[in-house]
Short mmCIF file of C-alpha atoms in Angstrom, two decimals:
data_model
loop_
_atom_site.label_atom_id
_atom_site.label_comp_id
_atom_site.label_asym_id
_atom_site.label_seq_id
_atom_site.Cartn_x
_atom_site.Cartn_y
_atom_site.Cartn_z
CA MET M 1 45.25 62.07 62.26
CA ALA M 2 43.23 59.53 64.79
CA SER M 3 41.92 60.96 68.11
CA TYR M 4 40.42 59.66 71.19
CA ASN M 5 36.86 61.61 72.58
CA THR M 6 36.49 61.76 76.13
CA SER M 7 34.38 58.85 76.37
CA ASP M 8 37.39 56.77 74.80
CA PHE M 9 39.63 58.54 77.75
CA ARG M 10 41.09 55.30 79.98
CA LYS M 11 44.02 54.37 81.72
CA GLY M 12 46.56 52.88 78.99
CA LEU M 13 45.78 55.45 76.29
CA LYS M 14 48.84 56.57 73.91
CA VAL M 15 47.93 60.37 73.15
CA GLN M 16 49.86 63.37 71.78
CA ILE M 17 50.10 66.84 73.43
CA ASP M 18 52.14 69.64 72.30
CA GLY M 19 54.03 67.29 69.96
CA ASP M 20 55.06 64.71 72.58
CA PRO M 21 53.50 61.08 73.45
CA TYR M 22 51.82 60.55 76.41
CA LEU M 23 50.72 57.63 78.26
CA MET M 24 47.30 58.27 80.29
CA ILE M 25 48.27 56.62 84.17
CA GLU M 26 45.22 57.83 85.45
CA CYS M 27 41.62 59.34 84.28
CA ASN M 28 38.88 59.89 87.04
CA PHE M 29 35.58 60.87 85.95
CA VAL M 30 33.91 63.50 88.31
CA LYS M 31 30.44 64.88 87.22
CA PRO M 32 27.70 66.47 89.27
CA GLY M 33 24.78 65.34 88.44
CA LYS M 34 23.20 67.99 86.98
CA GLY M 35 26.33 69.71 85.81
CA GLN M 36 29.27 68.96 83.56
CA ALA M 37 31.43 66.23 83.36
CA LEU M 38 35.24 66.74 83.79
CA TYR M 39 37.72 63.86 83.26
CA LYS M 40 40.78 64.69 85.55
CA CYS M 41 43.89 62.95 84.15
CA LYS M 42 47.33 62.18 84.67
CA LEU M 43 49.39 61.51 81.71
CA ARG M 44 53.38 60.51 81.74
CA ASN M 45 55.42 61.91 78.72
CA LEU M 46 56.86 58.74 77.54
CA ILE M 47 60.04 60.63 76.39
CA ARG M 48 61.00 62.62 79.49
CA GLY M 49 58.96 60.60 82.15
CA THR M 50 57.60 63.41 83.35
CA VAL M 51 53.99 63.29 84.83
CA LEU M 52 51.27 66.21 83.70
CA ASP M 53 47.74 67.18 85.42
CA ARG M 54 45.31 67.92 82.69
CA THR M 55 41.22 68.30 83.45
CA TYR M 56 39.03 67.91 79.90
CA LYS M 57 35.33 67.96 79.95
CA SER M 58 33.16 65.93 77.85
CA GLY M 59 33.54 66.41 74.17
CA ASP M 60 36.68 67.64 74.36
CA SER M 61 39.29 65.26 72.54
CA LEU M 62 43.04 64.47 72.29
CA ASP M 63 45.37 62.97 69.45
CA ALA M 64 46.23 59.61 69.22
CA ALA M 65 50.19 58.86 69.24
CA ASP M 66 51.33 57.19 66.54
CA ILE M 67 53.03 54.10 68.77
CA GLU M 68 54.29 51.14 67.03
CA GLU M 69 56.30 48.35 68.60
CA ILE M 70 59.01 46.58 66.12
CA ALA M 71 61.12 43.73 66.19
CA ALA M 72 65.07 45.59 65.83
CA GLN M 73 68.26 43.83 65.90
CA PHE M 74 71.36 45.18 67.52
CA LEU M 75 74.08 45.69 64.53
CA TYR M 76 76.68 47.51 66.60
CA ARG M 77 78.17 50.17 68.90
CA GLN M 78 79.96 53.39 67.32
CA GLY M 79 81.09 55.61 70.38
CA ASP M 80 77.83 56.57 72.04
CA GLN M 81 75.55 55.63 68.95
CA PHE M 82 73.90 52.41 69.25
CA VAL M 83 73.01 51.35 65.63
CA PHE M 84 69.69 48.98 65.11
CA MET M 85 68.01 47.63 62.11
CA ASN M 86 64.03 47.15 61.67
CA ASN M 87 64.11 43.47 61.21
CA GLU M 88 61.12 44.26 58.37
CA SER M 89 61.98 47.38 56.61
CA TYR M 90 65.76 46.82 57.15
CA GLU M 91 65.83 50.71 57.89
CA GLN M 92 68.56 51.51 59.97
CA TYR M 93 68.10 53.73 63.58
CA GLU M 94 70.86 55.44 65.78
CA LEU M 95 69.99 55.43 69.21
CA THR M 96 72.00 57.65 71.68
CA ALA M 97 73.09 56.35 75.20
CA ALA M 98 70.42 57.89 77.01
CA GLN M 99 67.50 56.20 74.55
CA VAL M 100 69.34 52.72 75.14
CA ASP M 101 69.43 53.66 78.76
CA ASP M 102 70.25 50.62 80.92
CA ALA M 103 69.81 48.17 78.14
CA TRP M 104 73.46 48.53 76.93
CA LYS M 105 74.46 46.11 79.58
CA TYR M 106 73.22 43.38 77.53
CA LEU M 107 73.52 44.49 73.90
CA LYS M 108 75.46 41.88 71.88
CA GLU M 109 75.97 42.19 68.40
CA GLY M 110 72.95 40.30 65.92
CA MET M 111 70.76 40.33 69.38
CA ASP M 112 66.91 41.04 68.22
CA CYS M 113 65.26 43.33 70.91
CA SER M 114 61.92 45.67 71.03
CA MET M 115 61.61 48.99 69.97
CA ILE M 116 59.11 51.32 70.58
CA LEU M 117 58.75 53.83 67.65
CA PHE M 118 56.82 57.32 68.10
CA ASN M 119 56.34 59.20 64.72
CA GLU M 120 58.58 56.13 63.17
CA ASN M 121 61.30 57.27 65.76
CA PRO M 122 63.02 55.24 67.92
CA LEU M 123 61.59 55.99 71.49
CA SER M 124 62.74 53.28 73.63
CA LEU M 125 64.54 49.87 73.52
CA THR M 126 63.82 46.54 75.69
CA PRO M 127 66.09 43.65 75.21
CA PRO M 128 64.79 40.22 75.38
CA ASN M 129 64.16 39.33 79.22
CA HIS M 130 66.91 36.91 79.37
CA VAL M 131 70.36 37.08 77.54
CA VAL M 132 73.52 34.80 77.86
CA LEU M 133 77.02 36.83 78.40
CA LYS M 134 80.79 35.81 78.74
CA VAL M 135 82.60 36.37 81.77
CA GLU M 136 85.71 38.58 80.60
CA TYR M 137 87.45 39.08 83.95
CA CYS M 138 86.54 38.27 87.54
CA GLU M 139 88.47 37.76 90.70
CA PRO M 140 89.24 33.75 91.14
CA GLY M 141 86.37 32.49 93.46
CA ALA M 142 87.26 30.49 96.13
CA LYS M 143 87.96 27.09 95.78
CA GLY M 144 85.26 24.61 96.72
CA ASN M 145 82.92 27.59 97.32
CA THR M 146 79.47 26.69 95.83
CA ALA M 147 77.51 28.70 98.21
CA SER M 148 75.47 31.20 95.86
CA ASN M 149 74.99 33.70 98.88
CA VAL M 150 78.33 35.03 98.21
CA THR M 151 78.52 37.37 95.74
CA LYS M 152 81.23 39.47 93.19
CA PRO M 153 81.07 41.59 90.65
CA VAL M 154 82.04 40.28 87.02
CA LYS M 155 82.90 42.32 83.95
CA VAL M 156 81.02 41.04 80.57
CA GLU M 157 81.88 40.74 77.10
CA THR M 158 79.77 44.21 76.76
CA GLY M 159 81.80 45.87 79.29
CA ALA M 160 78.80 45.79 81.95
CA GLU M 161 79.55 44.47 85.61
CA ILE M 162 77.38 42.03 86.64
CA LEU M 163 76.81 40.40 90.81
CA CYS M 164 77.44 36.72 90.47
CA PRO M 165 77.71 34.23 92.95
CA SER M 166 81.78 33.45 93.98
CA PHE M 167 81.98 30.28 91.97
CA VAL M 168 81.53 31.93 88.43
CA GLU M 169 84.89 31.85 86.69
CA MET M 170 86.71 33.84 83.56
CA GLY M 171 85.56 32.59 80.44
CA GLU M 172 82.17 31.05 81.59
CA LEU M 173 78.85 32.20 79.95
CA ILE M 174 76.19 33.20 82.43
CA LYS M 175 72.47 33.82 81.99
CA VAL M 176 71.14 37.36 82.98
CA ASP M 177 67.75 38.89 83.40
CA THR M 178 67.71 42.20 82.03
CA ARG M 179 64.48 43.95 83.98
CA THR M 180 66.30 42.98 87.26
CA GLY M 181 70.08 42.91 85.93
CA GLU M 182 70.43 39.82 88.08
CA TYR M 183 72.51 36.87 87.79
CA ILE M 184 70.07 33.79 87.08
CA GLU M 185 72.34 30.57 86.14
CA ARG M 186 75.47 29.31 84.25
CA VAL M 187 75.22 28.08 80.94
CA LYS M 188 77.20 25.28 79.36
CA ALA M 189 78.93 26.67 75.85
CA MET A 1 25.38 52.57 111.37
CA PRO A 2 22.82 50.53 113.74
CA GLY A 3 21.69 47.01 112.27
CA THR A 4 24.22 46.83 109.92
CA ARG A 5 27.32 45.19 110.45
CA ARG A 6 30.58 45.63 109.43
CA VAL A 7 30.99 43.86 106.09
CA ARG A 8 34.12 42.46 104.22
CA LEU A 9 34.88 44.33 100.21
CA ASP A 10 37.63 42.24 99.17
CA ALA A 11 37.60 38.91 98.09
CA PRO A 12 34.70 38.81 95.49
CA GLN A 13 35.82 35.12 94.97
CA MET A 14 33.86 34.62 98.44
CA PHE A 15 30.65 34.91 96.65
CA PHE A 16 31.49 31.56 95.05
CA LEU A 17 33.10 30.20 98.10
CA VAL A 18 30.01 30.27 99.45
CA VAL A 19 27.42 29.60 97.10
CA ARG A 20 29.24 27.02 95.03
CA PRO A 21 31.47 25.23 97.74
CA ASP A 22 32.23 22.57 94.78
CA ALA A 23 34.25 25.58 92.41
CA PRO A 24 37.56 24.31 91.66
CA TYR A 25 40.12 25.20 94.23
CA GLY A 26 41.88 28.48 92.54
CA LEU A 27 39.50 29.43 90.61
CA ALA A 28 39.24 33.11 91.37
CA ARG A 29 43.12 33.01 91.13
CA VAL A 30 42.61 32.99 87.57
CA THR A 31 43.64 36.90 86.59
CA ASP A 32 42.44 36.29 82.81
CA GLY A 33 39.34 35.70 81.20
CA ASN A 34 37.60 35.56 84.90
CA ASP A 35 35.44 38.85 83.97
CA TYR A 36 32.52 36.22 84.81
CA LEU A 37 33.11 36.83 88.58
CA PRO A 38 30.93 39.32 90.52
CA THR A 39 33.07 42.29 91.56
CA ALA A 40 30.56 42.47 95.10
CA ASN A 41 30.91 39.93 97.21
CA LEU A 42 27.95 38.13 98.95
CA GLU A 43 27.94 40.03 102.02
CA VAL A 44 27.75 43.65 100.47
CA LEU A 45 24.86 41.74 98.34
CA ARG A 46 22.98 40.99 101.66
CA LEU A 47 23.66 44.64 102.89
CA ARG A 48 22.13 46.24 99.66
CA ALA A 49 19.03 44.06 100.30
CA GLU A 50 18.84 45.18 103.92
CA LEU A 51 19.19 48.90 102.62
CA LEU A 52 16.58 48.00 99.99
CA ARG A 53 14.21 47.19 102.90
CA ARG A 54 15.13 49.73 105.25
CA THR A 55 14.23 52.24 102.05
CA ARG A 56 10.98 50.45 101.55
CA GLY A 57 9.95 50.33 105.15
CA PHE A 58 10.74 54.19 105.28
CA PHE A 59 7.87 54.96 102.59
CA ASP A 60 5.59 52.53 103.05
CA GLY A 61 5.44 53.72 106.93
CA ARG A 62 4.81 57.32 105.58
CA GLY A 63 1.98 56.47 103.67
CA PHE A 64 3.64 56.39 100.40
CA LEU A 65 2.51 54.14 97.27
CA GLU A 66 5.34 52.13 95.49
CA VAL A 67 4.97 52.58 91.61
CA GLU A 68 6.48 50.91 88.81
CA THR A 69 6.61 53.05 85.49
CA PRO A 70 8.23 52.11 81.76
CA LEU A 71 12.43 52.06 81.67
CA LEU A 72 11.79 52.68 77.85
CA SER A 73 9.69 55.67 76.95
CA ALA A 74 8.64 57.66 74.42
CA ASP A 75 9.89 60.96 76.33
CA THR A 76 13.19 61.99 77.97
CA VAL A 77 14.58 64.84 80.24
CA VAL A 78 15.66 67.36 78.07
CA ASP A 79 19.12 68.44 80.26
CA ARG A 80 22.37 70.05 78.51
CA HIS A 81 24.38 67.54 80.52
CA LEU A 82 22.28 64.30 80.58
CA ASP A 83 22.56 62.10 77.55
CA PRO A 84 20.10 58.98 77.38
CA PHE A 85 20.65 55.91 75.53
CA GLY A 86 18.19 55.88 72.66
CA VAL A 87 16.63 52.98 71.10
CA GLU A 88 15.02 51.92 68.07
CA VAL A 89 11.39 50.33 68.10
CA GLY A 90 8.88 49.16 65.71
CA GLY A 91 9.83 49.09 62.51
CA CYS A 92 8.44 45.67 61.39
CA MET A 93 4.82 45.38 59.36
CA SER A 94 3.67 48.61 58.39
CA SER A 95 4.79 50.96 61.39
CA ALA A 96 8.14 53.14 60.77
CA PRO A 97 10.89 52.50 63.53
CA ARG A 98 10.36 54.78 66.26
CA ARG A 99 13.27 56.52 68.67
CA TYR A 100 12.39 55.59 72.42
CA TRP A 101 14.33 56.34 75.28
CA LEU A 102 15.72 54.35 78.22
CA GLN A 103 14.96 56.68 81.27
CA THR A 104 17.64 58.83 82.84
CA SER A 105 15.00 59.14 85.85
CA PRO A 106 11.49 57.70 86.36
CA GLU A 107 10.48 62.00 86.87
CA PHE A 108 8.28 62.26 83.83
CA ALA A 109 5.79 59.02 84.17
CA MET A 110 5.95 59.63 88.11
CA LYS A 111 4.56 63.20 87.33
CA ARG A 112 2.35 62.03 85.29
CA LEU A 113 0.65 59.99 88.03
CA LEU A 114 0.46 62.79 90.06
CA ALA A 115 -1.12 65.12 87.69
CA ALA A 116 -3.71 61.88 87.48
CA GLY A 117 -4.17 62.03 91.28
CA ALA A 118 -1.36 60.08 93.08
CA GLU A 119 -0.27 61.66 96.13
CA ALA A 120 2.64 60.13 97.50
CA ILE A 121 4.29 57.86 95.50
CA TYR A 122 7.89 56.27 95.53
CA GLN A 123 9.69 53.71 93.00
CA ILE A 124 12.91 51.67 92.98
CA THR A 125 14.03 51.67 89.59
CA ARG A 126 17.08 51.39 86.90
CA ALA A 127 17.99 54.79 85.32
CA PHE A 128 20.50 54.98 82.34
CA ARG A 129 23.13 57.85 81.59
CA ARG A 130 25.43 57.48 78.56
CA ASP A 131 28.82 58.16 79.05
CA GLU A 132 28.77 58.31 82.64
CA GLN A 133 31.50 55.50 83.85
CA GLY A 134 33.86 56.23 86.42
CA PRO A 135 34.76 55.14 90.66
CA LEU A 136 31.46 57.01 90.99
CA HIS A 137 29.25 56.15 87.76
CA ASN A 138 27.88 53.33 86.06
CA PRO A 139 25.69 53.70 83.35
CA GLU A 140 23.18 51.70 84.47
CA PHE A 141 22.34 52.55 88.25
CA THR A 142 19.73 52.05 90.51
CA ILE A 143 17.43 55.07 91.41
CA VAL A 144 15.01 55.92 94.46
CA GLU A 145 12.74 58.54 93.31
CA TRP A 146 9.75 59.66 95.20
CA TYR A 147 6.90 62.83 95.23
CA ARG A 148 4.57 64.24 97.44
CA VAL A 149 1.82 66.30 96.36
CA GLY A 150 1.59 69.20 98.66
CA ASP A 151 4.87 69.57 99.85
CA GLY A 152 7.31 72.65 99.39
CA LEU A 153 10.88 73.19 99.58
CA GLU A 154 11.29 72.82 103.28
CA GLU A 155 9.25 69.57 103.56
CA GLY A 156 11.17 67.98 100.67
CA MET A 157 14.31 68.76 102.52
CA THR A 158 12.86 67.10 105.76
CA LEU A 159 11.69 64.36 103.97
CA LEU A 160 15.25 63.76 102.51
CA GLY A 161 16.87 64.25 105.62
CA ASP A 162 14.91 62.06 107.49
CA LEU A 163 15.64 59.06 105.10
CA ALA A 164 19.16 59.88 105.42
CA GLU A 165 19.40 59.31 108.91
CA THR A 166 17.29 56.18 108.56
CA LEU A 167 19.62 55.06 105.83
CA PHE A 168 23.30 56.51 107.90
CA ALA A 169 22.53 56.82 111.18
CA ARG A 170 24.75 59.99 111.00
CA GLY A 171 22.48 62.65 112.86
CA PRO A 172 20.21 64.99 111.29
CA ALA A 173 21.58 66.71 107.99
CA GLU A 174 22.66 70.15 108.09
CA ARG A 175 21.36 72.83 105.62
CA LEU A 176 23.64 74.87 103.87
CA SER A 177 22.24 77.15 100.94
CA TYR A 178 24.44 77.40 97.91
CA ARG A 179 25.18 80.83 98.54
CA GLU A 180 26.48 80.43 101.71
CA ALA A 181 28.50 77.26 100.78
CA PHE A 182 30.41 79.67 98.10
CA ARG A 183 30.65 82.20 100.67
CA ARG A 184 32.09 80.29 103.09
CA HIS A 185 34.52 77.52 100.97
CA VAL A 186 35.05 80.13 97.58
CA GLY A 187 34.67 83.15 98.87
CA LEU A 188 32.08 84.93 96.58
CA ASP A 189 28.62 84.95 95.80
CA PRO A 190 27.27 82.58 93.40
CA HIS A 191 24.64 84.35 92.34
CA THR A 192 25.94 87.75 91.53
CA ALA A 193 29.80 87.08 90.78
CA ALA A 194 30.66 87.88 87.11
CA ALA A 195 31.97 85.24 84.90
CA GLU A 196 35.47 86.78 85.25
CA GLN A 197 35.38 86.24 89.02
CA LEU A 198 34.76 82.87 88.59
CA THR A 199 37.89 82.18 86.21
CA ALA A 200 39.97 84.33 88.27
CA THR A 201 39.07 82.58 91.60
CA ALA A 202 39.36 79.09 89.75
CA LYS A 203 42.95 80.16 88.55
CA GLY A 204 44.30 81.62 92.01
CA GLN A 205 43.19 78.37 93.96
CA GLY A 206 45.38 76.52 91.63
CA ILE A 207 42.45 74.75 89.94
CA ASP A 208 43.21 73.18 86.60
CA PRO A 209 40.48 74.14 84.12
CA PRO A 210 39.68 72.23 80.87
CA ALA A 211 41.08 74.58 78.12
CA SER A 212 37.94 74.26 76.38
CA LEU A 213 35.82 76.18 79.18
CA SER A 214 34.23 78.92 77.55
CA PRO A 215 35.26 81.86 79.85
CA THR A 216 31.45 83.06 79.43
CA ASP A 217 30.34 79.80 80.77
CA ARG A 218 29.15 80.61 84.26
CA ASP A 219 27.36 77.75 85.29
CA GLY A 220 30.48 75.54 83.73
CA TRP A 221 32.74 77.34 86.21
CA LEU A 222 30.16 77.17 89.24
CA ASP A 223 30.54 73.29 88.88
CA LEU A 224 33.81 73.33 88.61
CA LEU A 225 34.20 75.24 91.74
CA LEU A 226 31.56 73.47 93.45
CA VAL A 227 33.69 69.96 92.64
CA GLU A 228 36.92 71.61 93.57
CA LEU A 229 36.57 73.59 96.76
CA VAL A 230 32.93 73.19 97.99
CA GLN A 231 32.18 69.70 97.74
CA PRO A 232 35.17 68.18 99.82
CA HIS A 233 33.61 70.17 102.71
CA LEU A 234 30.17 68.75 102.67
CA GLY A 235 28.64 66.03 104.60
CA ARG A 236 31.65 65.49 106.69
CA ASP A 237 30.32 64.93 109.99
CA ARG A 238 26.89 64.48 109.51
CA PRO A 239 24.68 64.52 106.19
CA THR A 240 24.55 68.38 104.56
CA ILE A 241 21.46 69.33 102.12
CA LEU A 242 22.70 71.90 99.76
CA HIS A 243 19.80 74.26 98.62
CA ASP A 244 18.69 77.05 96.67
CA TYR A 245 20.82 76.69 93.21
CA PRO A 246 21.41 79.27 90.81
CA ALA A 247 18.14 80.12 88.66
CA SER A 248 20.17 78.77 85.69
CA GLN A 249 20.68 75.54 87.32
CA ALA A 250 16.84 75.15 88.24
CA ALA A 251 16.45 72.10 85.44
CA LEU A 252 12.76 70.71 86.95
CA ALA A 253 12.59 73.11 90.16
CA GLN A 254 10.81 76.28 90.75
CA LEU A 255 12.52 79.53 91.17
CA ARG A 256 11.70 81.86 94.10
CA ASP A 257 12.83 85.56 94.80
CA ASP A 258 15.95 85.94 96.93
CA GLY A 259 16.58 89.37 97.65
CA ASP A 260 17.61 90.63 94.47
CA THR A 261 18.12 87.59 92.53
CA LYS A 262 16.08 84.59 91.65
CA VAL A 263 17.04 80.88 93.18
CA ALA A 264 16.12 77.58 92.28
CA GLU A 265 13.88 75.62 94.88
CA ARG A 266 16.38 72.59 94.09
CA PHE A 267 18.48 70.84 96.98
CA GLU A 268 20.81 67.88 97.03
CA LEU A 269 22.29 65.62 99.62
CA PHE A 270 25.95 64.98 100.33
CA VAL A 271 27.35 62.54 102.89
CA ASP A 272 31.21 62.18 103.01
CA SER A 273 31.58 64.64 100.13
CA ILE A 274 29.46 62.59 97.73
CA GLU A 275 26.59 63.49 96.07
CA LEU A 276 23.57 61.29 96.69
CA ALA A 277 20.45 62.69 95.88
CA ASN A 278 18.85 65.67 93.94
CA GLY A 279 15.23 67.33 94.57
CA TYR A 280 12.96 70.06 93.73
CA HIS A 281 10.08 71.84 94.53
CA GLU A 282 8.82 71.04 91.18
CA LEU A 283 7.83 73.16 88.16
CA THR A 284 3.92 73.01 87.30
CA ASP A 285 4.42 75.63 84.36
CA ALA A 286 4.19 73.37 81.34
CA GLU A 287 5.40 76.65 78.98
CA GLU A 288 7.94 77.52 80.93
CA LEU A 289 9.26 73.93 80.95
CA ALA A 290 9.20 73.70 77.08
CA ARG A 291 11.05 77.07 77.39
CA ARG A 292 13.81 75.37 79.47
CA ASN A 293 13.60 72.49 77.00
CA ARG A 294 14.41 74.17 73.98
CA GLU A 295 17.14 76.61 75.86
CA ASN A 296 18.79 73.32 77.00
CA ASN A 297 18.49 72.30 73.14
CA ARG A 298 20.04 75.11 72.52
CA LEU A 299 23.09 74.78 74.64
CA ARG A 300 23.39 71.05 73.31
CA GLU A 301 23.53 72.26 69.92
CA LEU A 302 26.48 74.46 70.83
CA ASP A 303 27.95 71.41 72.59
CA GLY A 304 27.69 68.90 69.14
CA LYS A 305 24.95 67.36 70.88
CA GLU A 306 22.15 66.12 69.44
CA PRO A 307 18.83 67.81 70.54
CA LEU A 308 15.88 65.84 72.17
CA PRO A 309 12.06 66.37 72.05
CA VAL A 310 10.89 69.15 73.49
CA GLU A 311 7.48 68.06 73.66
CA SER A 312 6.26 65.24 75.78
CA ARG A 313 3.29 63.94 77.37
CA LEU A 314 4.92 65.65 80.78
CA LEU A 315 4.06 68.71 79.21
CA ALA A 316 0.04 67.33 78.18
CA ALA A 317 0.18 66.48 81.92
CA MET A 318 1.44 69.86 83.07
CA ARG A 319 -1.37 71.75 80.95
CA ALA A 320 -3.70 69.67 82.16
CA GLY A 321 -2.55 70.48 85.35
CA LEU A 322 -0.01 68.89 88.02
CA PRO A 323 0.04 69.76 91.63
CA GLU A 324 2.23 71.54 93.72
CA ALA A 325 4.79 68.55 94.90
CA THR A 326 8.18 68.28 95.92
CA GLY A 327 9.88 65.38 94.98
CA ALA A 328 13.94 63.84 94.88
CA ALA A 329 16.17 61.02 93.65
CA LEU A 330 18.62 59.11 95.48
CA GLY A 331 21.36 57.12 93.68
CA PHE A 332 21.22 54.22 95.74
CA ASP A 333 24.20 52.12 94.72
CA ARG A 334 26.39 55.07 96.31
CA VAL A 335 24.27 55.04 99.61
CA ALA A 336 24.88 50.96 99.55
CA MET A 337 28.75 52.13 98.63
CA LEU A 338 29.09 54.25 102.04
CA ALA A 339 27.24 51.75 103.79
CA ALA A 340 29.73 49.31 103.05
CA GLY A 341 32.75 51.45 103.76
CA ALA A 342 33.91 51.09 99.78
CA LYS A 343 35.15 53.66 97.92
CA ARG A 344 33.96 52.58 94.20
CA LEU A 345 30.71 51.65 93.00
CA ASP A 346 31.64 48.42 91.20
CA GLN A 347 32.49 47.01 95.13
CA VAL A 348 28.74 47.24 95.60
CA ILE A 349 27.48 46.43 92.33
CA PRO A 350 27.68 42.55 91.34
CA PHE A 351 28.11 43.33 87.44
CA PRO A 352 29.51 47.00 86.61
CA PHE A 353 29.16 47.68 83.06
CA ASP A 354 32.27 46.47 81.79
CA ARG A 355 30.89 42.67 82.89
CA ALA A 356 27.23 43.70 82.44
#
């Protein structure tokens, strides 16, 4: 397995500790002039999100985490399982609701997403930045009100609720920013 | 500090706005591919120049001679924790390639000058240390180094304290022995405490030690305790000179009997908890230096590092006779950083290693 020596340590390094993948979010080099070099690191567990403080001395090494980003298509949802397919290998992955996290709100069948694999297993999923969703249900808007500062929740085809301007109607298509969950604009069919 | 303006640290693009008024507007806003820009602005560079002038004035006024010695040398300091950059030279025509070293400090050459009759010398030059990079480290840095024949530990510390006052105007330096500092801030005697006591204290204080730090590596644990528990208290109100280091950390300093233990006549300057200078009442015994070099090489090999040449022209000079002297070296970039109120060296070095 590939490994990183302390002289390779820097912010952004992806390493493996006790079987879990970690992102080095801070690495502070400390060295008394005539003494031993220490690397005081903060590492974020990429599965659990917890942060670990670890000190290393020069000459130590950490295993590199086998992390790969792939393009994967969302196939279908089956209860709490979300099924994706690797666009290159056609291999299928089943992700839990926890792994999919907020992305479920935007997943439409056939949608291309970006997936992070750790040791060839899915770690996380990112939908495209912008998705177009159909409004399944909403309260009717006040006639003639085109102000965008008056909002209402609308239910879209995935079952998620998105806050939209009050002029949005049932059956319309809306573009949503998946990073913020915010409505951007109406889209013509 | 008197005579120094408060400086701006932000906006390295200020440099361009000042020297290149014709630079296209928005140049400095480019976030990618802009690593040709300096990271220290022009105001900081003026402060560096002023501090250099003040340093030269300090030594010139005391009758020191400014000298220059090679950056690239066939000799190098043999230290367990100092790694020089090796450079292959020669190899053309009939000469075989030879390994030279970029100096980690000008120590060897300057002591050879002392052995040849120089009495008080200083130098402002560059030193290089491999794998030392961080907020307070740049692999290439500016070093101020000086020696005066006839000085002992006392005179050496006085001179360093005077220089600190000249540069920082933070009052006379306080002196604190390594033993007293550890008694006060760690609660043990660093010269006599057993290794188990050091490890237990570190763990009891919530310090996270490197897993690979051997429980028998006394100096490794002392370094850890120094960095974590002692250093935060040093140089807070006024500069601190820490002195009388453990004999095992003598480097090139003489040893002295101190009660029932031996201490090294080595001293360091701290300002705002940052280590700025290191000095020795210099070792003059050639055979003792050769012995320490061999011991350092033994430890380097245990650490998986290459051994460094034990023999050197310094050893030859010491065998011929090195006069009693005390000397010290100061990290000039850190001085500029503190004087500018900066937190990282790259704020005061125009082109740090990543942009060199």
